[in-house]
PDB file of C-alpha atoms in Angstrom:
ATOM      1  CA  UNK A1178      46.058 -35.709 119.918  1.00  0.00           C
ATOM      2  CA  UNK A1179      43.685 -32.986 120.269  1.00  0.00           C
ATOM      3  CA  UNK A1180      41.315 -31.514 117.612  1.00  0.00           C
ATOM      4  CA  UNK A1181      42.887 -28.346 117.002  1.00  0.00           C
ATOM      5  CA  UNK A1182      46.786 -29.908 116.800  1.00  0.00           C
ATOM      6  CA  UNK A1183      45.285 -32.042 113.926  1.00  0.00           C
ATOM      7  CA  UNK A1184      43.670 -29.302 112.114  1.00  0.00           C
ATOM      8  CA  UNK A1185      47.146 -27.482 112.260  1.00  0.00           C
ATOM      9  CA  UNK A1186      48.732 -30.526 111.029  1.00  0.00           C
ATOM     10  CA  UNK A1187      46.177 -30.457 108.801  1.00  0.00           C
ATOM     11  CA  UNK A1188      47.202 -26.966 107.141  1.00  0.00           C
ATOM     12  CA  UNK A1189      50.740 -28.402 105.824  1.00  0.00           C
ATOM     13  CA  UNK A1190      49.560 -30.967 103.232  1.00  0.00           C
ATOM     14  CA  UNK A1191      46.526 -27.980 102.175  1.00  0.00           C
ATOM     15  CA  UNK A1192      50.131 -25.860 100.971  1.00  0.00           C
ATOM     16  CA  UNK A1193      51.569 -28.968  98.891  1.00  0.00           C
ATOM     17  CA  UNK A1194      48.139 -29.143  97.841  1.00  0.00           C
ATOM     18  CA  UNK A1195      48.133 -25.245  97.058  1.00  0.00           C
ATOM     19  CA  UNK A1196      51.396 -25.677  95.309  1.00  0.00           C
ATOM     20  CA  UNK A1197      50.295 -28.477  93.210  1.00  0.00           C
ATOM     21  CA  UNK A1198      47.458 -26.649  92.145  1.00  0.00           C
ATOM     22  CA  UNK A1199      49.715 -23.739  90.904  1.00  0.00           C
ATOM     23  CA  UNK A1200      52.668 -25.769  89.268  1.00  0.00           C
ATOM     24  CA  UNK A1201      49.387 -27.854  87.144  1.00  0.00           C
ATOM     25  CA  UNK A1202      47.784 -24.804  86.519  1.00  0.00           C
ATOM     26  CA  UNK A1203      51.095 -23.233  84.501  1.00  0.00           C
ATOM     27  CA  UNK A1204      52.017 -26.436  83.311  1.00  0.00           C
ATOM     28  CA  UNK A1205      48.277 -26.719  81.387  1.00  0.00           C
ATOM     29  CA  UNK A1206      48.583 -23.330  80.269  1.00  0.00           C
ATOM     30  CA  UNK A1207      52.324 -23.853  79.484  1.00  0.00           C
ATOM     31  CA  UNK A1208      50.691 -27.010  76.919  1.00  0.00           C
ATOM     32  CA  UNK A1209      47.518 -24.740  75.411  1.00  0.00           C
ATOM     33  CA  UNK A1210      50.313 -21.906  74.399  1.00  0.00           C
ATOM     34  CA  UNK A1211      52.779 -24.673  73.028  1.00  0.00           C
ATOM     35  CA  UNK A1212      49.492 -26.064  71.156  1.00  0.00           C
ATOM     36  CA  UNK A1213      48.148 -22.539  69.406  1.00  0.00           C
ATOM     37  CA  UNK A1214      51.595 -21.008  69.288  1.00  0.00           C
ATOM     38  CA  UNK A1215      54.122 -23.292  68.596  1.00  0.00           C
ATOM     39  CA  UNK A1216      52.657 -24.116  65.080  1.00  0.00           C
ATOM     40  CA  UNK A1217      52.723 -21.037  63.989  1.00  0.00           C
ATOM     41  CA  UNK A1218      56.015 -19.832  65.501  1.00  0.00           C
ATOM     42  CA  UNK A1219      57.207 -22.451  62.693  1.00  0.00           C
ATOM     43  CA  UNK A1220      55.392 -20.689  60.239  1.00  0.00           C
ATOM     44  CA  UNK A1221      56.611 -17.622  60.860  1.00  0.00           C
ATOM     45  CA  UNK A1222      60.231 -18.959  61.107  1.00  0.00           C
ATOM     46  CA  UNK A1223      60.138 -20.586  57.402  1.00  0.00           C
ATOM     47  CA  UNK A1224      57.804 -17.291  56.270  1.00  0.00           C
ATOM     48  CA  UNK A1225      60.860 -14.987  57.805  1.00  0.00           C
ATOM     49  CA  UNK A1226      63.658 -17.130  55.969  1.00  0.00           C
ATOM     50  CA  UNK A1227      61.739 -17.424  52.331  1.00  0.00           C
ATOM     51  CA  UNK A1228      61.362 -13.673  52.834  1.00  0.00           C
ATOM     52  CA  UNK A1229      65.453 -13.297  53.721  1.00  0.00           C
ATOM     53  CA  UNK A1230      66.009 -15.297  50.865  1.00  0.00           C
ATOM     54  CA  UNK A1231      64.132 -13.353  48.211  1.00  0.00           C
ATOM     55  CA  UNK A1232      65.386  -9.970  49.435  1.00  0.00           C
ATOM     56  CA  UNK A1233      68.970 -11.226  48.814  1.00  0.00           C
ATOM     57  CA  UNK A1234      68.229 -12.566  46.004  1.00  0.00           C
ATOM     58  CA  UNK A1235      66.154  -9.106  44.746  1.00  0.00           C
ATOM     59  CA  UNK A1236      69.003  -6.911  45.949  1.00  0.00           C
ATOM     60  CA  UNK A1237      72.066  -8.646  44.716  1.00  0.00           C
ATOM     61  CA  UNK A1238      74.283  -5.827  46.012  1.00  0.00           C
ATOM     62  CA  UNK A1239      73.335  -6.736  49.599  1.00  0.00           C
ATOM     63  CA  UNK A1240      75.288  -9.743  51.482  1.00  0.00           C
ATOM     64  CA  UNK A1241      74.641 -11.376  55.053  1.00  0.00           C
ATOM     65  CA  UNK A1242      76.483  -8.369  56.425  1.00  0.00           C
ATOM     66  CA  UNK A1243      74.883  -5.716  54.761  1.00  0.00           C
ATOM     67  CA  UNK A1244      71.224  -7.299  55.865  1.00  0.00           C
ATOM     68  CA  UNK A1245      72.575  -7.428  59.527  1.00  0.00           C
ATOM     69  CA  UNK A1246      73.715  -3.917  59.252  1.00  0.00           C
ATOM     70  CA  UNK A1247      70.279  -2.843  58.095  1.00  0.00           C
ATOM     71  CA  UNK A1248      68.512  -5.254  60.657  1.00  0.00           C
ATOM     72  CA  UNK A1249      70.357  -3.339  63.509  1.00  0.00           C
ATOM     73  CA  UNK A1250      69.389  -0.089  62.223  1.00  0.00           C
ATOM     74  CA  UNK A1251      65.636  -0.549  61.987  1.00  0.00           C
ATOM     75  CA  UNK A1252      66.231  -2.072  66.028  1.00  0.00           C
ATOM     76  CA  UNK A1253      67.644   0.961  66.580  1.00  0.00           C
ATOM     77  CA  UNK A1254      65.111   3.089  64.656  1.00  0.00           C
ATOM     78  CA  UNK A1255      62.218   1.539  66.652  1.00  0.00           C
ATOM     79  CA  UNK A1256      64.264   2.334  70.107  1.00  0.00           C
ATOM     80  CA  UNK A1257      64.044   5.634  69.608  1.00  0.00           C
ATOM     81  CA  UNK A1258      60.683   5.989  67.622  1.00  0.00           C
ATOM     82  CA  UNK A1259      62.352   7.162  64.475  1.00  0.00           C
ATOM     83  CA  UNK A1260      59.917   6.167  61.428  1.00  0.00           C
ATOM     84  CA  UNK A1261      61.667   4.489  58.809  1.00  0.00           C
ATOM     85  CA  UNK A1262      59.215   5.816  56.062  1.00  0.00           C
ATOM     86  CA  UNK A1263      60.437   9.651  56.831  1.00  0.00           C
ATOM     87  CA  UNK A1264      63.012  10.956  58.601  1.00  0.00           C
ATOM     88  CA  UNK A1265      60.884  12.278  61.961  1.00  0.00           C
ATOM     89  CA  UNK A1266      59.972  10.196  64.732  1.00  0.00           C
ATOM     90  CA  UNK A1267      56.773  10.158  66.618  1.00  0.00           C
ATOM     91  CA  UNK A1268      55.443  13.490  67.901  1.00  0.00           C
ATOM     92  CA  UNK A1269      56.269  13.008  71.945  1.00  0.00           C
ATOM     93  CA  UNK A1270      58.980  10.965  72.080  1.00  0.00           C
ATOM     94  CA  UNK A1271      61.263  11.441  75.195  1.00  0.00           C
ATOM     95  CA  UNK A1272      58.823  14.827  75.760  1.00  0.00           C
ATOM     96  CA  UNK A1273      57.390  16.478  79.052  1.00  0.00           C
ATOM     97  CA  UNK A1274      54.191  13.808  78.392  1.00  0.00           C
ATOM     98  CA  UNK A1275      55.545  10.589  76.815  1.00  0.00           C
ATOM     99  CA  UNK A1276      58.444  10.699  79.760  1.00  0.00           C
ATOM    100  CA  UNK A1277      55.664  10.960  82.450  1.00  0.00           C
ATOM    101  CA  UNK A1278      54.029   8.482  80.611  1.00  0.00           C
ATOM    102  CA  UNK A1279      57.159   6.340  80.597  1.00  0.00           C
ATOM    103  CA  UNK A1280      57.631   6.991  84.480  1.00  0.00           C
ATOM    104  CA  UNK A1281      54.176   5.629  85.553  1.00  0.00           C
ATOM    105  CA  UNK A1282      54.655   2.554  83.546  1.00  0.00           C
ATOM    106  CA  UNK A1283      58.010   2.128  85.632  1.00  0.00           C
ATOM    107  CA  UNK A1284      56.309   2.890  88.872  1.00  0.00           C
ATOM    108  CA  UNK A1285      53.443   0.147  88.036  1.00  0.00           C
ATOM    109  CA  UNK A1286      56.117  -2.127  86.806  1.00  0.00           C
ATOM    110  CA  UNK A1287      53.990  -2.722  83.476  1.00  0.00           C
ATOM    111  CA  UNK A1288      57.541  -1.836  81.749  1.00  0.00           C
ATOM    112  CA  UNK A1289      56.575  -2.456  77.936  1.00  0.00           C
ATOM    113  CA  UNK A1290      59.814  -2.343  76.493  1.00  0.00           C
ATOM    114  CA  UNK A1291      59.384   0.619  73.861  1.00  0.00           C
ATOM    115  CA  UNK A1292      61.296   2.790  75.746  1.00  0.00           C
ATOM    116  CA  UNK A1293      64.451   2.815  77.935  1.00  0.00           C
ATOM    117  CA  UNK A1294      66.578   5.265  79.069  1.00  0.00           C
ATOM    118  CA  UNK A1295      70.170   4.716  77.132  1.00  0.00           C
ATOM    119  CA  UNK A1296      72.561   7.418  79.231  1.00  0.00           C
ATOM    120  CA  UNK A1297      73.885   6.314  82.290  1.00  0.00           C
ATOM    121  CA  UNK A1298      72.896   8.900  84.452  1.00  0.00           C
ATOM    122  CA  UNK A1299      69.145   8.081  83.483  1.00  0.00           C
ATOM    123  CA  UNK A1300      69.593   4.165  83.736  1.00  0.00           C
ATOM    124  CA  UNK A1301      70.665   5.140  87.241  1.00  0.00           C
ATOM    125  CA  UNK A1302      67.879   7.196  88.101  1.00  0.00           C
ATOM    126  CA  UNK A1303      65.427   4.521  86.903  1.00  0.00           C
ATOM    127  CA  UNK A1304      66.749   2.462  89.509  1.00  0.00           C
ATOM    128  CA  UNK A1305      66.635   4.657  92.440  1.00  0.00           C
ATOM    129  CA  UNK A1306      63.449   6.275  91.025  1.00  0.00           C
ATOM    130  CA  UNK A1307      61.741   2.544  90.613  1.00  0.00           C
ATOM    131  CA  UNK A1308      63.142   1.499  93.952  1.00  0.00           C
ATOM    132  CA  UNK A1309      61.059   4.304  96.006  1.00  0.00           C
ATOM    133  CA  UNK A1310      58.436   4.646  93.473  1.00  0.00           C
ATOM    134  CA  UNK A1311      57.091   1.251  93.100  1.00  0.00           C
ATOM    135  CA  UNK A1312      56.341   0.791  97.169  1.00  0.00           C
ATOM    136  CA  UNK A1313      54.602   4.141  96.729  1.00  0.00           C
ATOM    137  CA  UNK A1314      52.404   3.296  94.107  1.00  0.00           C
ATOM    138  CA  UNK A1315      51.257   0.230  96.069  1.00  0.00           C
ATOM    139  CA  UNK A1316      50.484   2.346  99.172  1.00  0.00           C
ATOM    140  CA  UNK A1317      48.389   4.792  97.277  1.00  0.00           C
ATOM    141  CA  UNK A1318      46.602   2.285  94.851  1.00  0.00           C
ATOM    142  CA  UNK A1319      45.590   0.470  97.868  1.00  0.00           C
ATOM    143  CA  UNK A1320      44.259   3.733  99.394  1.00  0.00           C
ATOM    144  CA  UNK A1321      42.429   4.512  96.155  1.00  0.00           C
ATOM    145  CA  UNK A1322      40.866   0.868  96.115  1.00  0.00           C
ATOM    146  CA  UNK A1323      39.483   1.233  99.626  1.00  0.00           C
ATOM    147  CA  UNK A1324      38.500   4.679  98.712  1.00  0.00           C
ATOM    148  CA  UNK A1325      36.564   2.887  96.136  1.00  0.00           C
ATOM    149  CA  UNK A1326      35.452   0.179  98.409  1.00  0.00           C
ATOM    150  CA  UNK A1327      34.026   2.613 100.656  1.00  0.00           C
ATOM    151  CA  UNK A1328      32.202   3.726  98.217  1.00  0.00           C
ATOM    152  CA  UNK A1329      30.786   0.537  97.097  1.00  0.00           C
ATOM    153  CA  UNK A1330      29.761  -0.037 100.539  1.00  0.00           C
ATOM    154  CA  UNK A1331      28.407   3.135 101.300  1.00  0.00           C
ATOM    155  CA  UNK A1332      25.945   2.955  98.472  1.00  0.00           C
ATOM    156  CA  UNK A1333      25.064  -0.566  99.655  1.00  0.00           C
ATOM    157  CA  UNK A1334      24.315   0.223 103.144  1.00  0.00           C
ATOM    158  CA  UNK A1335      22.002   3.075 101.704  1.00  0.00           C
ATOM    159  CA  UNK A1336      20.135   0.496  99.214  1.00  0.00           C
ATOM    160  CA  UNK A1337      19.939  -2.002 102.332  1.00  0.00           C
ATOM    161  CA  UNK A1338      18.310   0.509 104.422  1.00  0.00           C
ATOM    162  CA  UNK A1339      15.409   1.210 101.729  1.00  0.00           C
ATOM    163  CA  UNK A1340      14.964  -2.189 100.680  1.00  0.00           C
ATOM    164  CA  UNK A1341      15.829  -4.588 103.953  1.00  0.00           C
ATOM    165  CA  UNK A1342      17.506  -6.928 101.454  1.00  0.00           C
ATOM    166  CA  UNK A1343      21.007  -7.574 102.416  1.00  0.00           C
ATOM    167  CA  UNK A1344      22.106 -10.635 100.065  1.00  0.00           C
ATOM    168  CA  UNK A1345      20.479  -9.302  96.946  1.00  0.00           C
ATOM    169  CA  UNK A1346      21.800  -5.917  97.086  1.00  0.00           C
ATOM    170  CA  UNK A1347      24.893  -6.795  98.023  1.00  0.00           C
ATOM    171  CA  UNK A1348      25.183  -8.704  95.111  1.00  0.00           C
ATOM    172  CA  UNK A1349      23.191  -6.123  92.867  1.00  0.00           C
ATOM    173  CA  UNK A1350      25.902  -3.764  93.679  1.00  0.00           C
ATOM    174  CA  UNK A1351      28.704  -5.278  93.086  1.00  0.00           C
ATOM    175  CA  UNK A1352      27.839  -6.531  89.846  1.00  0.00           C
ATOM    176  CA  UNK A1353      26.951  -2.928  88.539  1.00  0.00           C
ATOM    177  CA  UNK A1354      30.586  -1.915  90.125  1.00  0.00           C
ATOM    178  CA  UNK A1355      31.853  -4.672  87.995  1.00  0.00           C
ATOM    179  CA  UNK A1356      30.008  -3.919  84.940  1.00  0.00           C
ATOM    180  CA  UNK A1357      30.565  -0.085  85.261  1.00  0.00           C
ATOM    181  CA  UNK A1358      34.167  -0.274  85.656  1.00  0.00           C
ATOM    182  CA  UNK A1359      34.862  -2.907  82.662  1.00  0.00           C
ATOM    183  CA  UNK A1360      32.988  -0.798  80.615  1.00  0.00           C
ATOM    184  CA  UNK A1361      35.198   2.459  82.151  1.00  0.00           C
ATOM    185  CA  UNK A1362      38.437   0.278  81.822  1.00  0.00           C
ATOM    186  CA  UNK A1363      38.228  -1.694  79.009  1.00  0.00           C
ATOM    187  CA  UNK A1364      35.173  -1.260  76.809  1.00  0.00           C
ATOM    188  CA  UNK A1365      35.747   2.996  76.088  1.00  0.00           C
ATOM    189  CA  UNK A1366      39.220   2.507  76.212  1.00  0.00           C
ATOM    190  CA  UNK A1367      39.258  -0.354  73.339  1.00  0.00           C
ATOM    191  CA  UNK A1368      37.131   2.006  71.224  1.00  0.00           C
ATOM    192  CA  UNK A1369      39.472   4.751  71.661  1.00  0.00           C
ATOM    193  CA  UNK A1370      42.410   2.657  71.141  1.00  0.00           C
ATOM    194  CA  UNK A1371      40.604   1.185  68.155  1.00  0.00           C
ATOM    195  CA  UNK A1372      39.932   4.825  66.857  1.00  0.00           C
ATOM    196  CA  UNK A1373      43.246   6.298  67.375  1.00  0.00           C
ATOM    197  CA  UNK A1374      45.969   3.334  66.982  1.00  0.00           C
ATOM    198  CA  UNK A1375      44.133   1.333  64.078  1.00  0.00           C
ATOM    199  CA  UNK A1376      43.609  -1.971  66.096  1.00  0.00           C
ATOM    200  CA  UNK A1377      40.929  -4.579  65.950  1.00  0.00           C
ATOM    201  CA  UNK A1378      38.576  -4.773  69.179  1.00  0.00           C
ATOM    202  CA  UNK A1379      40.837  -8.273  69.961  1.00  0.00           C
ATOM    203  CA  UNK A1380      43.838  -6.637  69.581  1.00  0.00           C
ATOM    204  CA  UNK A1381      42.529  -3.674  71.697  1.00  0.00           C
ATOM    205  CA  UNK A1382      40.859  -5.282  74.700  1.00  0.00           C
ATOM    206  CA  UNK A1383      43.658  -7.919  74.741  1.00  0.00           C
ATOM    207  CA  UNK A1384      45.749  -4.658  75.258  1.00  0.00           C
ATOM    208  CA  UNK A1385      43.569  -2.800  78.088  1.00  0.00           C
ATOM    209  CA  UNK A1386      44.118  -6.420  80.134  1.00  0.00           C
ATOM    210  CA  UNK A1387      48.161  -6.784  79.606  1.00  0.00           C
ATOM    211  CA  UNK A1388      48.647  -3.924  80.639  1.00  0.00           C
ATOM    212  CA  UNK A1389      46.123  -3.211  83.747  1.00  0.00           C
ATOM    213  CA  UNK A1390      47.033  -6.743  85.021  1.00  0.00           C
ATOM    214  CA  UNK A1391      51.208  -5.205  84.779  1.00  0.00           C
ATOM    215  CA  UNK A1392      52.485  -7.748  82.423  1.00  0.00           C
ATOM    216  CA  UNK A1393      53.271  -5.566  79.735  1.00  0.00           C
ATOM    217  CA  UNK A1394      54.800  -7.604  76.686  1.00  0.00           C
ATOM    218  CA  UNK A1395      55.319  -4.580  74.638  1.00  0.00           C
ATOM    219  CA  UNK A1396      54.148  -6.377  71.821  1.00  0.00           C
ATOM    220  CA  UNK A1397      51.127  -3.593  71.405  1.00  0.00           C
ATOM    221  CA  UNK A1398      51.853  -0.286  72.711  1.00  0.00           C
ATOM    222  CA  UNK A1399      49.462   3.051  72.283  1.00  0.00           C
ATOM    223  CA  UNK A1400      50.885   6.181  71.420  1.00  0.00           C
ATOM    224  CA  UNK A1401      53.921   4.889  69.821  1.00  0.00           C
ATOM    225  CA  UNK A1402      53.624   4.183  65.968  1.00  0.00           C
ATOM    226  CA  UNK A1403      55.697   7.329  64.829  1.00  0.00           C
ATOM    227  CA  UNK A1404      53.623   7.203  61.744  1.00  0.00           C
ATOM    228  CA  UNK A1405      50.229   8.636  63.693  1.00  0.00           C
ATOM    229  CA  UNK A1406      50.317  11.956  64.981  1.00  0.00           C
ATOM    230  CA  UNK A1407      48.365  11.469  68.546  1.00  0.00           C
ATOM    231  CA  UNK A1408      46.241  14.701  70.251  1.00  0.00           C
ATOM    232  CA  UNK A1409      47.592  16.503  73.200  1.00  0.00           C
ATOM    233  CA  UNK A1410      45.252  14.931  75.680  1.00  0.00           C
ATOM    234  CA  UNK A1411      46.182  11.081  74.571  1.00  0.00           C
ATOM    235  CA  UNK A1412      49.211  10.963  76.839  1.00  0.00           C
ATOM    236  CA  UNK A1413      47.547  12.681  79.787  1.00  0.00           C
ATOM    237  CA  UNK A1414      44.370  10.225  79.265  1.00  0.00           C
ATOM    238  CA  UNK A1415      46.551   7.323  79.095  1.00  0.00           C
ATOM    239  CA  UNK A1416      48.306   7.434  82.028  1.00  0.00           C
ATOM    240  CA  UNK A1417      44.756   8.296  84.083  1.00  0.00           C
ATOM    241  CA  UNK A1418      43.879   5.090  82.477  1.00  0.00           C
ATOM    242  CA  UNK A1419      46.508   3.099  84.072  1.00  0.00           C
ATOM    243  CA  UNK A1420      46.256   4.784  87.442  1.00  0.00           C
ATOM    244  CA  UNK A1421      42.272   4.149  87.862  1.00  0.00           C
ATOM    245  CA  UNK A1422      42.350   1.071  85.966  1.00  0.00           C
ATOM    246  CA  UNK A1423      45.101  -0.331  87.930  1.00  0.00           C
ATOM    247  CA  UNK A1424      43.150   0.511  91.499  1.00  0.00           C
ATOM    248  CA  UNK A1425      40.188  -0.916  90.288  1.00  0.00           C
ATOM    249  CA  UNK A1426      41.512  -3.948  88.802  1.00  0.00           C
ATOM    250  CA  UNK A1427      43.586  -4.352  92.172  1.00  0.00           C
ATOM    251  CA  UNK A1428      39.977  -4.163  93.922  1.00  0.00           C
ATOM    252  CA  UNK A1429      38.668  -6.787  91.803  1.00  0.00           C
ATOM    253  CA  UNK A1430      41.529  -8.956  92.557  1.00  0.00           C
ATOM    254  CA  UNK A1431      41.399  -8.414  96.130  1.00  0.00           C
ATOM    255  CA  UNK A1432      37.427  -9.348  95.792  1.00  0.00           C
ATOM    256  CA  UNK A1433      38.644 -12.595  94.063  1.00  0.00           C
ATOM    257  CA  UNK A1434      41.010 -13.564  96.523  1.00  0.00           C
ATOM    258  CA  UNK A1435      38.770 -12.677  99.421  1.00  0.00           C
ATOM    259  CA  UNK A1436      35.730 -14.585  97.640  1.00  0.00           C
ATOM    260  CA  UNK A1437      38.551 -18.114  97.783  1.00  0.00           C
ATOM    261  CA  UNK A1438      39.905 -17.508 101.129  1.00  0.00           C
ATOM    262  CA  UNK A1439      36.162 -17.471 102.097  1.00  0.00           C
ATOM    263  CA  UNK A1440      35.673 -20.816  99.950  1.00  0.00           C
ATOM    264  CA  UNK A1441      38.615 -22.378 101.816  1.00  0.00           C
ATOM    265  CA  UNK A1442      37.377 -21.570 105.051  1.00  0.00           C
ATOM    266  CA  UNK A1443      34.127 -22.725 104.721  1.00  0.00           C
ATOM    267  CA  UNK A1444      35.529 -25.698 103.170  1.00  0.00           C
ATOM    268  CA  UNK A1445      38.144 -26.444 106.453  1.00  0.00           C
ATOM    269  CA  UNK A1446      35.415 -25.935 108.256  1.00  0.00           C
ATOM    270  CA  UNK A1447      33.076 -28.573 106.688  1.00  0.00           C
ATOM    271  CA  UNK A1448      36.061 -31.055 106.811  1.00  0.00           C
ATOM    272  CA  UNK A1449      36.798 -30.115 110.315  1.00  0.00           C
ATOM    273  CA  UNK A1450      33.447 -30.579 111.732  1.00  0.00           C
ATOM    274  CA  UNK A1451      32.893 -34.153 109.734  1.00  0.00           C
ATOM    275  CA  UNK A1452      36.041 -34.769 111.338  1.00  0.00           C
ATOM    276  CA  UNK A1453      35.234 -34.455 114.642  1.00  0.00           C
ATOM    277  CA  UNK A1454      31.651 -36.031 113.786  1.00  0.00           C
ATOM    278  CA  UNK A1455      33.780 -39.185 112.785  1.00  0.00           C
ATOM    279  CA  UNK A1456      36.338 -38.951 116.044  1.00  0.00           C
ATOM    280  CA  UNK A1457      33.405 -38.572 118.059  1.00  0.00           C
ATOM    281  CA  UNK A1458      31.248 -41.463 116.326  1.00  0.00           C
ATOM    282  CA  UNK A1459      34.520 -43.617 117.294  1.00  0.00           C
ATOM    283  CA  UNK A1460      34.829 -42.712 120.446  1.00  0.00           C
ATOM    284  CA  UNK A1461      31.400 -43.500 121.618  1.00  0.00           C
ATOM    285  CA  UNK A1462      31.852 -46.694 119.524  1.00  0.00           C
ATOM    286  CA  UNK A1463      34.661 -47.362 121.813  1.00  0.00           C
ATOM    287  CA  UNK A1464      32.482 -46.385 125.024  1.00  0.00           C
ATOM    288  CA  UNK A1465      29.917 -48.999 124.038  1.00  0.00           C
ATOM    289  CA  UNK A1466      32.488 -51.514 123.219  1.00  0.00           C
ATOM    290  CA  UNK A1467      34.687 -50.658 126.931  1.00  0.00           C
ATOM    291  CA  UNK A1468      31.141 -51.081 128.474  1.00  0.00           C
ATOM    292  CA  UNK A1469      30.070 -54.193 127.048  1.00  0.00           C
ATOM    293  CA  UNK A1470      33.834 -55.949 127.760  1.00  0.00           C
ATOM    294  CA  UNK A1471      33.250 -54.353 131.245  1.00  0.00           C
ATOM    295  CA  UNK A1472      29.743 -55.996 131.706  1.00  0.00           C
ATOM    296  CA  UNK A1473      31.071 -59.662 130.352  1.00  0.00           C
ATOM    297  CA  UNK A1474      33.579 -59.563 132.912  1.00  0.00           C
ATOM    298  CA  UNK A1475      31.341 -58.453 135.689  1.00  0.00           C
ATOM    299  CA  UNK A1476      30.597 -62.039 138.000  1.00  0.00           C
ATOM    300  CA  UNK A1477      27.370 -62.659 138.324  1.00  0.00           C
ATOM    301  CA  UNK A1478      25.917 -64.973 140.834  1.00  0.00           C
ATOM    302  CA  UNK A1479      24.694 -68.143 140.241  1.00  0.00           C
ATOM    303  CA  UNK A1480      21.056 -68.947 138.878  1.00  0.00           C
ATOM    304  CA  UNK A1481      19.427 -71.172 141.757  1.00  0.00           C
ATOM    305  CA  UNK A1482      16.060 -73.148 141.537  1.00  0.00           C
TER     306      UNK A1482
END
């Protein structure tokens, strides 16, 4: 068997060993949630109940039904951004801006949660409009990121040519494109988000990353509390946010993945050559040892005096 059918044999075990990786790698972070979370998920379980308790107990004249009943209606009030300490909802609800908003979080499948269309004719639409619109805002992020990588590399060729100093300004470069976009991406945004919706810098930058990476829990959403009244421009900067953000957070990624494909190449490679050092090293081994069997058995002639 040749060199290059063992290095193709060679690949399958790498994707078990890929696969392992992955399956550990949720399974440890599957353990550090259970660790921080789970205790407190109790806590907030008995802290929940002792609070059902006393508000039965406080209002006498309300029963298990009657707590259900209000239960469903505060749901239903935070559906459709109604604010439970008036009787308005949130300025931009279901308007020209919040709706466009709503469709670009559709398109970049971040889907938080806080809104859903309820009619049928617009649960309909969302599919038809998701099912065209989600391949098109892959084809024109990825055209924005190269934009953006053309950019990068533009600027780098110029510095190369003044300074003759390939590695280092490679490297100088990218790490002000890093720097400059987290601090475009995540740094401005979590002061205006700290400004305008009242959360800590945590709460904030934890924010920027759910929903530029497209998870989306829903769990902290901006321009939604329909006790703030947000500026014009907030819906219009949020969803330029999420467009740029998401292209250059897609260009970062794509710079990760390209910086391990180049690790596991270099590392086949290294394994590939020692392997053909140590096929070779046991083939001349077997040369020497052919040759020496071949020499005993030669006849020589007899020693005379």
């Amino acid at each position: 068997m040749g060199i290059k059918e063992m290095l193709s044999l060679a690949r399958v075990p790498s994707i078990f060993l890929l696969g392992l990786v992955y399956v550990t790698y949720v399974l440890i972070g599957g353990v550090v949630f259970w660790k921080l979370e789970g205790d407190l998920g109790d806590k907030d379980i008995r802290l929940l109940l002792l609070n059902k308790n006393r508000l039965l107990m406080t209002y006498t004249c309300l029963n298990q039904e009657g707590l259900e009943a209000v239960a469903q209606v505060v749901q239903d009030a935070s559906k459709v951004g109604l604010s439970l300490k008036g009787n308005h909802t949130t300025d931009g609800f279901w308007k020209f801006t919040s709706s466009a908003l709503f469709a670009a979080t559709v398109v970049t499948t971040i889907g938080y949660g806080n809104m859903s269309p309820s009619s049928t004719a617009g649960q309909i639409f969302c599919v038809f409009f998701a099912l065209f619109g989600i391949p098109l805002n892959l084809v024109v992020l990825n055209r924005v990121g190269k934009y953006m990588l053309v950019i990068e590399r533009n600027i780098s060729d110029f510095l190369e040519g003044k300074t003759r100093q390939r590695i280092c300004t490679r490297f100088f470069v990218h790490l002000v494109s890093y720097l400059s976009g987290a601090a475009l991406f995540f740094t401005v945004p979590m002061i205006v988000f700290q400004l305008h919706e009242g959360w800590t810098y945590s709460q904030a930058i934890y924010y920027c990353f759910i929903t530029l990476s497209t998870i989306g829990f829903g769990d902290f959403v901006a321009d939604n509390n329909p006790d703030k009244v947000y500026p014009e421009w907030y819906s219009i900067l949020m969803a330029t946010w999420i467009f740029f953000g998401l292209a250059w957070l897609a260009l970062l990624i794509n710079h990760s993945i390209d910086i391990l494909e180049r690790l596991n190449t270099h590392f086949k490679q290294q394994w590939g050559r020692q392997r053909q050092e140590e096929l070779s090293g046991g083939a001349k081994a077997d040369d020497r040892d052919t040759q020496v069997e071949e020499e005993d058995g030669i006849e020589r002639p007899p020693i005379t005096q």
